[in-house]
Coordinates of C-alpha atoms and ligand atoms in Angstrom, one line a residue:
M26 CA 247.5 174.8 182.7
S27 CA 246.7 175.8 179.1
S28 CA 246.9 179.6 178.6
T29 CA 243.7 179.5 176.6
R30 CA 241.5 178.1 179.4
A31 CA 240.1 179.6 182.5
A32 CA 241.4 178.4 185.8
P33 CA 238.8 176.6 187.9
L34 CA 237.4 178.4 190.9
D35 CA 238.7 176.0 193.4
L36 CA 242.2 176.7 192.2
I37 CA 241.7 180.4 192.9
D38 CA 240.3 179.8 196.4
A39 CA 243.0 177.3 197.3
V40 CA 246.1 179.3 197.7
A41 CA 248.6 176.5 197.4
P42 CA 249.2 175.9 193.7
G43 CA 249.1 179.6 192.6
T44 CA 251.4 182.6 192.9
R45 CA 250.9 184.4 196.2
F46 CA 250.2 188.1 196.5
R47 CA 249.1 190.2 199.5
L48 CA 245.9 192.2 198.8
F49 CA 243.9 194.5 201.1
A50 CA 240.2 193.7 201.1
V51 CA 239.8 197.2 202.4
Y52 CA 242.9 199.4 203.0
A53 CA 243.1 201.1 206.3
E54 CA 246.0 202.0 208.5
G55 CA 247.0 199.0 210.6
M56 CA 244.9 196.4 208.7
T57 CA 246.5 193.2 207.6
P58 CA 246.3 192.2 203.9
D59 CA 245.0 188.9 202.8
T60 CA 247.2 186.4 201.0
V61 CA 245.5 185.7 197.7
A62 CA 246.7 183.3 195.0
I63 CA 246.8 184.2 191.4
P64 CA 246.2 180.9 189.4
L65 CA 249.5 181.0 187.6
P66 CA 252.3 178.7 188.6
P67 CA 255.1 180.4 190.7
G68 CA 257.9 181.5 188.4
T69 CA 255.6 182.4 185.5
I70 CA 254.9 186.0 186.7
G71 CA 257.8 188.2 185.8
P72 CA 259.3 191.4 187.2
G73 CA 256.8 194.3 187.3
P74 CA 254.8 192.2 187.9
S75 CA 254.2 191.2 184.3
D76 CA 252.7 188.4 182.3
S77 CA 251.3 187.8 178.8
R78 CA 248.1 189.7 179.6
M79 CA 249.3 192.7 181.6
Y80 CA 252.4 194.5 182.9
V81 CA 253.0 197.2 185.5
A82 CA 254.8 200.3 184.2
D83 CA 255.6 202.1 187.5
A84 CA 255.9 205.6 186.1
A85 CA 258.3 207.8 188.1
A86 CA 256.4 211.0 187.1
K87 CA 253.5 210.5 184.7
P88 CA 252.4 214.0 183.8
A89 CA 248.7 213.4 183.1
P90 CA 246.1 210.6 182.8
Y91 CA 245.8 208.8 179.4
D92 CA 243.4 210.5 177.1
P93 CA 242.4 208.3 174.2
P94 CA 242.8 208.5 171.3
T95 CA 245.6 211.2 171.6
Y96 CA 247.5 209.9 174.6
L97 CA 247.7 206.1 174.9
P98 CA 250.2 203.5 176.2
P99 CA 252.9 202.5 176.2
Y100 CA 254.3 204.8 178.9
E101 CA 257.7 205.9 177.7
G102 CA 259.0 207.9 180.6
A103 CA 261.3 206.9 183.5
L104 CA 260.2 203.9 185.6
L105 CA 260.8 203.0 189.2
A106 CA 262.4 199.7 190.1
P107 CA 260.0 196.9 189.4
A108 CA 258.4 194.5 191.9
L109 CA 260.4 191.3 191.9
P110 CA 259.3 187.8 192.8
D111 CA 261.1 186.0 195.7
A112 CA 263.2 183.0 195.1
D113 CA 260.1 180.8 195.0
G114 CA 258.3 183.0 192.5
H115 CA 255.8 184.7 194.9
F116 CA 255.2 188.4 195.5
D117 CA 253.9 188.2 199.1
R118 CA 257.0 189.3 200.9
I119 CA 257.3 192.8 199.5
P120 CA 257.3 195.4 202.3
L121 CA 254.0 197.3 202.5
D122 CA 255.5 200.8 202.4
T123 CA 257.3 200.5 199.1
P124 CA 256.4 201.5 195.6
Q125 CA 256.9 197.8 194.7
F126 CA 254.1 196.8 197.0
L127 CA 251.8 199.3 195.3
A128 CA 252.8 197.8 191.9
A129 CA 252.2 194.2 193.1
H130 CA 248.9 195.2 194.7
L131 CA 247.5 196.8 191.6
Y132 CA 248.6 193.8 189.4
G133 CA 247.3 191.3 191.9
S134 CA 243.9 193.1 192.2
V135 CA 243.4 193.2 188.4
R136 CA 244.7 189.6 187.8
H137 CA 242.6 188.2 190.7
T138 CA 239.5 189.8 189.2
L139 CA 240.2 188.6 185.7
A140 CA 241.0 185.0 186.8
L141 CA 237.8 184.8 188.8
W142 CA 235.6 186.0 186.0
E143 CA 237.3 183.8 183.5
A144 CA 236.3 181.0 185.8
Y145 CA 232.7 182.2 186.1
I146 CA 232.3 182.9 182.4
G147 CA 234.0 179.6 181.6
R148 CA 236.5 180.8 179.1
R149 CA 239.5 183.0 178.6
I150 CA 238.5 186.7 178.4
E151 CA 240.5 188.6 175.8
W152 CA 240.8 192.3 176.3
A153 CA 238.4 194.1 173.9
S154 CA 241.3 196.1 172.6
A155 CA 243.7 193.2 172.4
A156 CA 244.2 193.6 168.7
E157 CA 245.9 197.0 169.4
F158 CA 247.1 196.3 172.9
P159 CA 247.7 192.6 173.6
Q160 CA 248.8 193.5 177.2
M161 CA 247.1 195.9 179.5
E162 CA 249.5 198.5 181.0
L163 CA 248.9 199.1 184.7
I164 CA 250.1 202.5 186.1
P165 CA 250.1 202.3 190.0
L166 CA 250.4 206.0 190.7
L167 CA 250.0 209.3 189.1
D168 CA 249.2 212.7 190.6
W169 CA 245.5 212.6 189.8
N170 CA 242.4 212.3 192.1
N171 CA 240.8 209.5 190.1
A172 CA 241.4 206.1 188.5
Q173 CA 240.4 205.0 185.0
S174 CA 240.7 202.2 182.5
G175 CA 240.6 202.4 178.7
P176 CA 242.1 200.7 175.6
G177 CA 245.3 199.0 176.8
F178 CA 245.6 200.7 180.2
L179 CA 244.4 200.9 183.8
E180 CA 245.8 203.7 185.9
S181 CA 245.2 204.9 189.4
G182 CA 245.9 208.2 191.1
L183 CA 245.7 209.4 194.7
W184 CA 242.6 209.9 196.8
R185 CA 242.8 213.1 198.8
G186 CA 240.5 213.3 201.9
P187 CA 239.0 216.4 203.3
D188 CA 241.5 216.6 206.1
G189 CA 244.5 216.4 203.7
E190 CA 245.1 212.6 204.1
T191 CA 246.0 210.7 201.0
Q192 CA 245.7 207.1 199.8
P193 CA 246.8 205.6 196.5
F194 CA 243.8 204.1 194.7
A195 CA 246.2 201.2 193.8
L196 CA 245.7 200.0 197.4
N197 CA 241.9 200.0 197.0
F198 CA 240.9 196.6 195.6
D199 CA 237.4 197.9 195.0
V200 CA 238.6 200.6 192.6
A201 CA 241.0 198.3 190.6
A202 CA 238.4 195.5 190.5
H203 CA 235.7 197.9 189.4
E204 CA 237.9 199.2 186.5
T205 CA 238.8 195.6 185.6
G206 CA 235.0 195.0 185.6
H207 CA 234.5 197.6 182.9
Q208 CA 237.1 196.0 180.7
I209 CA 235.6 192.5 181.3
L210 CA 232.2 193.8 180.3
F211 CA 233.6 195.5 177.2
S212 CA 235.1 192.2 176.2
V213 CA 232.3 189.8 177.0
I214 CA 229.3 192.0 176.0
G215 CA 230.7 194.5 173.5
V216 CA 229.2 197.9 172.9
P217 CA 226.4 199.4 170.9
D218 CA 227.3 201.6 167.9
A219 CA 229.0 204.8 169.2
D220 CA 225.9 207.0 168.6
R221 CA 223.6 204.5 170.4
I222 CA 225.4 204.3 173.7
G223 CA 222.7 205.3 176.1
V224 CA 221.8 205.6 179.8
P225 CA 220.8 202.0 180.4
F226 CA 224.0 200.6 179.0
L227 CA 226.2 203.0 181.0
A228 CA 224.3 202.4 184.2
F229 CA 224.4 198.7 183.7
H230 CA 228.1 198.9 183.3
E231 CA 228.5 200.6 186.7
A232 CA 226.2 198.1 188.5
F233 CA 227.9 195.1 187.1
S234 CA 231.4 196.5 187.6
D235 CA 230.6 197.1 191.3
L236 CA 229.2 193.6 191.6
I237 CA 232.2 192.1 189.9
A238 CA 234.3 193.8 192.6
I239 CA 232.1 192.6 195.4
V240 CA 232.3 189.0 194.2
G241 CA 236.1 189.4 194.0
V242 CA 236.5 190.6 197.5
L243 CA 234.2 187.8 198.8
H244 CA 237.0 185.4 197.6
F245 CA 239.5 186.9 200.1
P246 CA 240.1 184.5 202.9
S247 CA 239.3 187.0 205.7
V248 CA 236.2 188.7 204.3
I249 CA 233.4 186.2 204.8
P250 CA 234.4 185.3 208.4
R251 CA 234.6 189.0 209.2
L252 CA 231.3 189.8 207.5
L253 CA 229.6 187.0 209.5
A254 CA 231.2 188.1 212.7
E255 CA 230.2 191.7 212.3
T256 CA 226.6 190.9 211.4
N257 CA 226.1 187.9 213.7
G258 CA 225.3 186.1 210.4
N259 CA 221.9 187.8 210.0
L260 CA 222.5 189.3 206.6
Y261 CA 218.8 188.7 205.6
V262 CA 217.3 190.6 208.6
L263 CA 219.9 193.4 208.4
N264 CA 219.1 193.7 204.7
L265 CA 215.4 193.9 205.4
V266 CA 215.9 196.5 208.1
N267 CA 218.3 198.5 205.9
R268 CA 215.7 198.6 203.2
F269 CA 213.1 200.1 205.6
A270 CA 215.1 202.3 207.8
E271 CA 217.6 205.1 207.3
T272 CA 219.6 204.3 210.3
S273 CA 220.5 200.8 211.4
A274 CA 223.3 198.7 212.5
T275 CA 224.4 198.2 209.0
T276 CA 226.7 201.3 208.7
Q277 CA 229.7 199.1 209.2
I278 CA 228.9 196.6 206.6
R279 CA 230.4 197.2 203.3
L280 CA 228.1 194.8 201.5
A281 CA 224.9 196.2 202.7
S282 CA 222.2 196.7 200.1
N283 CA 220.9 200.0 199.0
T284 CA 217.3 201.1 199.0
A285 CA 217.1 202.8 195.6
T286 CA 214.2 202.4 193.2
M287 CA 213.9 203.4 189.6
A288 CA 211.4 206.1 190.6
D289 CA 214.2 207.6 192.7
V290 CA 216.5 208.0 189.7
A291 CA 213.9 208.9 187.0
G292 CA 214.8 211.8 184.9
I293 CA 218.6 211.6 185.1
T294 CA 219.7 211.8 181.5
L295 CA 222.7 212.2 179.2
S296 CA 222.9 215.2 176.9
P297 CA 224.2 214.7 173.3
D298 CA 227.6 216.1 174.3
G299 CA 228.0 213.5 177.1
E300 CA 227.0 215.6 180.1
W301 CA 224.8 214.1 182.8
I302 CA 221.7 216.0 183.6
D303 CA 219.9 215.6 187.0
P304 CA 216.7 217.6 187.1
S305 CA 216.7 217.3 190.9
G306 CA 219.9 219.3 191.1
Q307 CA 221.8 216.6 193.0
G308 CA 224.3 216.2 190.2
R309 CA 223.7 212.4 190.0
N310 CA 224.8 210.3 187.0
Q311 CA 225.0 206.7 185.9
H312 CA 226.1 205.5 189.3
A313 CA 222.8 206.6 190.9
I314 CA 220.9 204.9 188.1
A315 CA 222.9 201.7 188.6
A316 CA 221.8 201.5 192.3
P317 CA 218.4 199.7 191.9
L318 CA 219.8 197.0 189.7
E319 CA 222.8 196.5 191.9
G320 CA 220.7 196.5 195.0
A321 CA 218.3 193.9 193.6
I322 CA 221.0 191.6 192.6
F323 CA 222.6 191.9 196.1
D324 CA 219.1 191.2 197.6
C325 CA 219.1 187.9 195.6
L326 CA 222.5 187.0 197.0
V327 CA 221.1 187.4 200.5
E328 CA 218.0 185.5 199.6
I329 CA 220.0 182.5 198.4
Y330 CA 222.2 182.7 201.6
Q331 CA 219.1 182.7 203.8
D332 CA 217.5 180.0 201.8
T333 CA 220.6 177.8 202.2
L334 CA 220.8 178.4 206.0
V335 CA 217.2 177.3 206.4
A336 CA 217.3 174.4 204.0
E337 CA 220.5 173.0 205.7
G338 CA 218.9 173.3 209.1
L339 CA 221.5 175.8 210.3
L340 CA 219.0 178.4 211.3
P341 CA 215.8 177.6 213.2
A342 CA 212.5 178.2 211.4
T343 CA 211.5 180.6 214.2
A344 CA 214.4 182.9 213.1
D345 CA 213.6 182.8 209.4
A346 CA 212.0 186.2 208.8
R347 CA 211.0 185.6 205.2
G348 CA 207.4 186.6 204.7
W349 CA 207.4 188.8 207.8
T350 CA 206.1 192.4 207.7
R351 CA 208.4 195.3 208.3
E352 CA 206.8 195.8 211.8
E353 CA 207.3 192.2 212.7
V354 CA 211.0 192.3 211.7
E355 CA 211.7 195.5 213.5
A356 CA 209.9 194.4 216.6
S357 CA 211.9 191.1 216.7
F358 CA 215.2 192.5 215.6
A359 CA 217.0 191.8 218.9
S360 CA 215.8 188.3 219.3
L361 CA 216.4 187.5 215.6
S362 CA 219.9 188.7 216.0
Q363 CA 220.5 186.6 219.1
A364 CA 219.1 183.5 217.4
S365 CA 221.3 184.1 214.4
A366 CA 224.4 184.7 216.6
R367 CA 223.7 181.4 218.5
A368 CA 223.4 179.5 215.3
L369 CA 226.5 181.1 213.9
R370 CA 228.5 180.0 216.9
R371 CA 227.4 176.4 216.4
F372 CA 227.7 176.3 212.6
D373 CA 230.2 178.9 211.5
A374 CA 231.6 176.7 208.8
G375 CA 228.1 176.2 207.4
F376 CA 227.3 179.9 207.5
A377 CA 230.5 180.6 205.6
A378 CA 229.7 177.9 203.0
A379 CA 226.2 179.5 202.6
V380 CA 227.8 182.8 201.7
R381 CA 230.2 181.2 199.3
H382 CA 227.3 179.3 197.7
A383 CA 225.2 182.4 197.3
R384 CA 228.2 184.3 195.9
D385 CA 228.9 181.7 193.3
Q386 CA 225.3 181.3 192.3
V387 CA 224.9 185.1 191.8
A388 CA 228.2 185.3 189.9
R389 CA 227.3 182.5 187.6
A390 CA 223.9 184.1 187.0
M391 CA 225.6 187.4 186.2
A392 CA 227.9 185.5 183.8
H393 CA 224.8 184.1 182.1
A394 CA 223.4 187.6 181.7
M395 CA 226.7 188.9 180.4
L396 CA 226.8 186.1 177.8
T397 CA 223.2 186.5 176.6
I398 CA 222.2 190.2 176.6
R399 CA 222.7 192.4 173.6
P400 CA 224.4 195.7 174.2
E401 CA 222.4 197.6 171.6
T402 CA 219.0 196.7 173.1
L403 CA 219.9 196.3 176.8
T404 CA 217.5 197.4 179.4
F405 CA 217.4 196.8 183.2
D406 CA 214.3 194.7 182.8
E407 CA 216.0 192.4 180.3
V408 CA 219.3 192.2 182.3
A409 CA 217.2 191.2 185.3
A410 CA 215.4 188.5 183.3
R411 CA 218.7 187.0 182.1
F412 CA 220.0 187.1 185.6
V413 CA 217.0 185.4 187.1
E414 CA 217.2 182.8 184.4
G415 CA 220.8 182.2 185.4
L416 CA 219.6 181.6 188.9
L417 CA 216.8 179.3 187.8
E418 CA 219.2 177.3 185.7
Q419 CA 221.2 176.5 188.9
G420 CA 218.1 175.1 190.6
N421 CA 216.6 178.1 192.4
G422 CA 213.2 177.6 191.0
A423 CA 211.5 177.5 194.4
A424 CA 212.7 181.1 195.0
L425 CA 211.4 182.5 191.7
E426 CA 208.7 184.7 193.2
A427 CA 211.1 186.0 195.9
M428 CA 213.7 186.8 193.2
L429 CA 211.1 188.6 191.1
D430 CA 209.9 190.6 194.1
H431 CA 213.5 191.9 194.7
F432 CA 213.4 193.5 191.3
L433 CA 209.7 194.5 191.2
W434 CA 209.6 196.7 194.3
R435 CA 212.5 198.6 192.8
G436 CA 210.6 199.2 189.6
I437 CA 212.5 196.7 187.5
D438 CA 210.2 194.1 185.8
P439 CA 211.9 191.0 184.4
R440 CA 208.7 189.2 183.6
P441 CA 208.1 190.3 180.0
F442 CA 211.6 189.0 179.1
L443 CA 211.6 185.8 181.1
T444 CA 211.9 182.8 178.7
F445 CA 211.9 180.2 181.4
V446 CA 208.4 178.8 181.7
P447 CA 207.2 177.0 184.8
A448 CA 206.6 173.4 183.7
G449 CA 206.0 171.6 187.0
S450 CA 202.8 170.9 188.9
R451 CA 201.4 173.6 191.2
R452 CA 201.8 171.4 194.2
G453 CA 205.3 170.0 193.6
P454 CA 208.5 171.9 193.4
K455 CA 208.7 174.3 190.5
I456 CA 210.5 172.9 187.5
F457 CA 211.7 175.0 184.6
R458 CA 212.4 174.2 181.0
P459 CA 216.2 174.1 180.4
W460 CA 217.8 177.2 179.0
T461 CA 218.3 177.1 175.3
A462 CA 219.2 180.7 174.4
E463 CA 222.3 181.2 172.4
R464 CA 225.4 182.2 174.3
R465 CA 227.9 184.3 172.5
P466 CA 231.3 182.8 171.9
H467 CA 232.9 186.2 172.0
C468 CA 232.4 189.9 172.0
A469 CA 229.2 190.9 170.3
S470 CA 230.6 194.2 169.0
C471 CA 234.1 195.3 169.8
D472 CA 234.3 198.3 167.5
P473 CA 237.3 200.3 168.8
G474 CA 235.6 203.7 168.2
A475 CA 232.5 202.6 170.0
I476 CA 234.5 201.3 173.0
R477 CA 236.4 204.5 173.1
R478 CA 233.2 206.5 173.1
A479 CA 231.8 204.4 175.9
G480 CA 235.0 204.8 177.9
V481 CA 234.8 208.5 177.6
L482 CA 231.2 208.6 178.8
I483 CA 232.0 206.2 181.7
R484 CA 235.0 208.3 182.8
A485 CA 232.9 211.4 182.7
G486 CA 230.8 210.3 185.7
H487 CA 233.5 208.5 187.6
A488 CA 235.4 211.1 189.6
A489 CA 232.5 211.8 192.1
V490 CA 232.5 208.2 193.5
R491 CA 236.2 207.7 194.0
H492 CA 236.1 208.8 197.6
R493 CA 234.2 205.6 198.4
I494 CA 236.7 204.3 200.9
V495 CA 234.6 202.0 203.1
A496 CA 235.2 199.7 206.0
I497 CA 234.1 196.1 206.5
Ligands
ZN561 ZN1 232.7 202.6 186.8

């Protein structure tokens, strides 16, 4: 495989040709990690683990988190023994309770995320700071209640729970993938000038970094079967109910949508010195503002899933709740769940394929948005338009109105920015003109000073969400 090309998706999902790692979809005591393949041939990932793009520096006692531009890699203190591949070149036999497993888990999480998004973007993703730091340094553990990434590094501390329990963030795929997401976005989209980095750009970064992580975990072999089993396959109905009700059966579901609208987060701003201001007194920041965009994109994923089930005949029309009112859905919740459970038992492979299809459609539409938006003028409305265009490009024209609705009820309006124009007859299936917008070949603006400023602003609001240890 050429080092300048992205590995195809099927190579990542098929464990056989790659190098095996064990990764926790969600870490919890007693859970079994998934075996995930990194699309590099066994034998090409060195001790650490390490490769041409990243290496683990397992610091024995790192005194403080990196603080650009004064404190940056490389880490020059004492190191623990590196994780080593087995005789066949794999890293999936390292005992779970060792520092070497932590190192392999962090490397595997970051590498898996990078490989996936190189496949979705369709090209190699160079780190935005590659000119200064060709390899990213990964620090698995330091005594710090947070995790962060910046120019040339990604480091993770230790989560401390209210009852004194601790958990290394390096075991939390979500955290590592989210941080990798920030670095991917810096590389693919670039940044505005340092003095023009504003609220929409920072909130967009959080929404897409979360979604990058969600797409990543949906490639773990155990996750989709478990998600379907726990929901009886009725993601759409649960999503609807979740949107309407504070309490529902969705508390166990990691991927459940949120109910946030732009009106809910209006007024949260950033002061000139980089402090977040929430007039409601709730101390909210860019993560709260990200929620409506993130939720709408997740709603689109569920819409595509539902559409596939119905189109493939896997779910009876009587159990398709699209177009129903809130009252109708809530009144029929039990029977809808039963119908879905029956269909899932008959067609479990088809249900899983429908989730994978929706996942890939959404990821490719996100990639399309990432390749076509401009960091300096970015708004949620425009991101939504580019995302919807990405879905239309993949043949989802019939669902255009539903897609738009998922954004509109949350106060995000893609319509003024949509450049796809319906060109088919009113009676027939909707047809759209092919996409012609320019896609950037590489980073729009990778000014190191602006990226450093964006990194500082992102890190400022990060600590509060690191307790997000969730269960599937
Ligand atoms: Zn973040």
